[in-house]
Amino acid sequence: IEAELMGLIREMGMDDAELQVKHSSKELGANGVDEVEILLRANKGGMFSELSKAASGGELSRVMLAIKSSLSKLKAHPTIIFDEIDSGVSGEVADKMGSLMKSIASTLQVITITHLPQIASKANAHYLAFKHSDKDMAHSNIKMLNDEQRVDEIAKMLSGEEMSEAAVENARELARG
């Protein structure tokens, strides 16, 4: 699993990072007998440390996507959900993460909640999740977007509520893939 995870995190721009997966057994308990620890050396010359202590937010997001991608191949689950797994990344790394998610989607359904245009643009279908409030309560809704609405949402991700023509053109280019 180390080799597979290393390949995946390198695909997402962590060229010098190294992972070690430590496995040991413990007395049978509510969570089984396996004890797994993931150690990360994010940079050349650094020390291996617990993943939670060694990784920045963006590095943690990439390692978690690599783990979930790897595990998704082992189980016959029909769907995997990524809820803002792209936290702490942007630009080229976000684009690489989106490509990995699209690759996973070739074998199972992937649902991704994201605020990044590089990831949203790789979707086969785009839904907008939104809230509205009346005088008594907040309501959450979801709406499937058509191609034009999709371009508008990606443009908003790029430039905010006031969409420039450059943002709209960039969104069209991203949506074309």
Coordinates of C-alpha atoms in Angstrom, one line a residue, residues 4-175:
E4 CA 0.5 2.9 -4.3
L5 CA 0.0 5.8 -1.9
M6 CA 3.4 7.2 -2.8
G7 CA 2.5 7.1 -6.5
L8 CA -0.8 8.8 -5.9
I9 CA 0.6 11.6 -3.7
R10 CA 3.4 12.3 -6.2
E11 CA 0.7 12.6 -9.0
M12 CA -0.8 15.4 -6.8
G13 CA 2.5 17.3 -6.6
M14 CA 4.1 16.0 -3.4
D15 CA 7.2 15.0 -5.3
D16 CA 9.6 14.7 -2.3
A17 CA 7.2 13.3 0.2
E18 CA 7.5 9.8 1.6
L19 CA 5.0 7.7 3.6
Q20 CA 5.5 4.8 5.9
V21 CA 2.6 2.6 6.9
K22 CA 3.1 0.9 10.2
H23 CA 0.9 -2.1 11.1
S24 CA 0.8 -4.0 14.3
S25 CA -1.7 -6.1 16.2
K26 CA -3.3 -5.5 19.5
E27 CA -5.6 -7.3 21.8
L28 CA -9.1 -7.8 20.2
G29 CA -11.3 -4.9 21.0
A30 CA -14.3 -3.0 19.6
N31 CA -12.2 -1.8 16.7
G32 CA -10.6 -5.1 15.9
V33 CA -7.0 -6.2 16.3
D34 CA -5.2 -4.0 13.7
E35 CA -3.4 -0.9 14.6
V36 CA -2.3 1.2 11.6
E37 CA -0.2 4.3 11.8
I38 CA 0.8 6.5 8.8
L39 CA 4.0 8.4 9.0
L40 CA 4.9 11.3 6.7
R41 CA 8.1 12.9 5.7
A42 CA 6.8 15.9 3.7
N43 CA 10.2 17.2 2.6
K44 CA 13.7 15.8 1.8
G45 CA 15.9 15.6 4.8
G46 CA 13.0 15.8 7.2
M47 CA 12.0 13.3 9.9
F48 CA 9.1 10.9 9.6
S49 CA 6.3 12.0 11.9
E50 CA 2.7 11.1 12.5
L51 CA 0.6 12.2 9.6
S52 CA -1.6 14.5 11.7
K53 CA 1.5 16.3 13.0
A54 CA 3.6 16.4 9.8
A55 CA 1.1 17.4 7.2
S56 CA -0.2 20.8 6.3
G57 CA -3.9 21.1 5.5
G58 CA -3.2 20.7 1.8
E59 CA -0.9 17.8 2.3
L60 CA -3.4 16.1 4.5
S61 CA -6.1 16.6 1.9
R62 CA -3.9 14.9 -0.8
V63 CA -2.9 12.0 1.5
M64 CA -6.5 11.4 2.4
L65 CA -7.6 11.4 -1.3
A66 CA -4.8 9.0 -2.0
I67 CA -5.9 6.7 0.8
K68 CA -9.6 6.8 -0.2
S69 CA -8.7 6.3 -3.9
S70 CA -6.6 3.2 -3.0
L71 CA -9.3 1.8 -0.6
S72 CA -12.0 2.4 -3.2
K73 CA -10.4 -0.3 -5.4
L74 CA -10.6 -2.9 -2.6
K75 CA -14.3 -2.7 -1.8
A76 CA -17.2 -3.0 -4.1
H77 CA -18.9 0.2 -2.9
P78 CA -21.0 1.8 -5.6
T79 CA -20.4 5.4 -4.3
I80 CA -17.7 7.5 -2.6
I81 CA -18.3 10.9 -1.2
F82 CA -15.6 13.6 -0.9
D83 CA -16.8 16.5 1.3
E84 CA -14.3 19.3 0.7
I85 CA -11.4 16.9 0.5
D86 CA -9.6 19.6 -1.5
S87 CA -9.3 21.9 1.5
G88 CA -6.0 23.7 1.6
V89 CA -5.2 23.2 -2.1
S90 CA -5.6 25.3 -5.2
G91 CA -4.2 25.8 -8.7
E92 CA -2.3 22.9 -10.3
V93 CA -2.7 20.7 -7.2
A94 CA -6.5 21.1 -7.3
D95 CA -6.4 20.3 -11.0
K96 CA -4.4 17.1 -10.3
M97 CA -6.8 16.1 -7.5
G98 CA -9.8 16.6 -9.8
S99 CA -8.2 14.4 -12.4
L100 CA -7.7 11.7 -9.8
M101 CA -11.3 12.0 -8.7
K102 CA -12.4 11.7 -12.3
S103 CA -10.3 8.6 -12.7
I104 CA -12.0 7.1 -9.6
A105 CA -15.3 7.9 -11.2
S106 CA -14.6 5.6 -14.1
T107 CA -15.3 2.6 -11.8
L108 CA -17.7 4.0 -9.2
Q109 CA -20.0 7.0 -8.6
V110 CA -18.1 9.9 -7.0
I111 CA -19.9 12.7 -5.3
T112 CA -17.7 15.7 -4.4
I113 CA -18.6 18.8 -2.5
T114 CA -16.1 21.5 -3.6
H115 CA -15.6 25.2 -3.9
L116 CA -12.8 24.9 -6.4
P117 CA -13.4 25.4 -10.2
Q118 CA -10.6 23.0 -11.2
I119 CA -12.5 20.2 -9.5
A120 CA -16.1 21.2 -10.3
S121 CA -15.2 21.5 -13.9
K122 CA -14.3 17.8 -14.2
A123 CA -17.7 16.6 -13.1
N124 CA -20.0 14.7 -15.4
A125 CA -23.0 16.4 -13.7
H126 CA -23.0 19.6 -11.6
Y127 CA -25.4 20.2 -8.7
L128 CA -25.6 23.4 -6.8
A129 CA -26.2 23.1 -3.0
F130 CA -27.7 26.2 -1.5
K131 CA -29.6 27.4 1.6
H132 CA -32.4 29.9 2.1
S133 CA -34.2 31.0 5.2
D134 CA -37.8 31.9 5.8
K135 CA -38.9 33.6 9.1
D136 CA -38.8 30.3 11.0
M137 CA -36.1 28.1 9.6
A138 CA -33.2 27.6 7.2
H139 CA -33.7 25.2 4.3
S140 CA -31.1 23.3 2.3
N141 CA -31.7 22.6 -1.3
I142 CA -29.9 21.0 -4.3
K143 CA -30.4 21.8 -8.0
M144 CA -29.0 20.1 -11.0
L145 CA -27.4 22.6 -13.3
N146 CA -27.7 22.7 -17.1
D147 CA -24.6 23.5 -19.2
E148 CA -25.1 27.3 -19.1
Q149 CA -25.8 27.4 -15.4
R150 CA -22.7 25.2 -14.8
V151 CA -20.5 27.7 -16.6
D152 CA -22.0 30.5 -14.5
E153 CA -21.3 28.6 -11.3
I154 CA -17.7 27.9 -12.3
A155 CA -17.3 31.5 -13.3
K156 CA -18.5 32.6 -9.8
M157 CA -16.0 30.2 -8.2
L158 CA -13.3 32.0 -10.3
S159 CA -14.4 35.6 -9.7
G160 CA -17.1 35.9 -7.1
E161 CA -20.7 37.1 -7.6
E162 CA -19.7 39.8 -10.2
M163 CA -18.7 37.6 -13.1
S164 CA -16.3 39.2 -15.6
E165 CA -16.3 38.1 -19.2
A166 CA -12.8 36.7 -18.7
A167 CA -14.1 34.5 -15.8
V168 CA -17.0 33.3 -18.0
E169 CA -14.6 32.5 -20.8
N170 CA -12.2 30.7 -18.4
A171 CA -15.2 28.8 -17.0
R172 CA -16.3 27.7 -20.5
E173 CA -12.7 26.5 -21.2
L174 CA -12.6 24.6 -17.9
A175 CA -16.0 23.0 -18.5

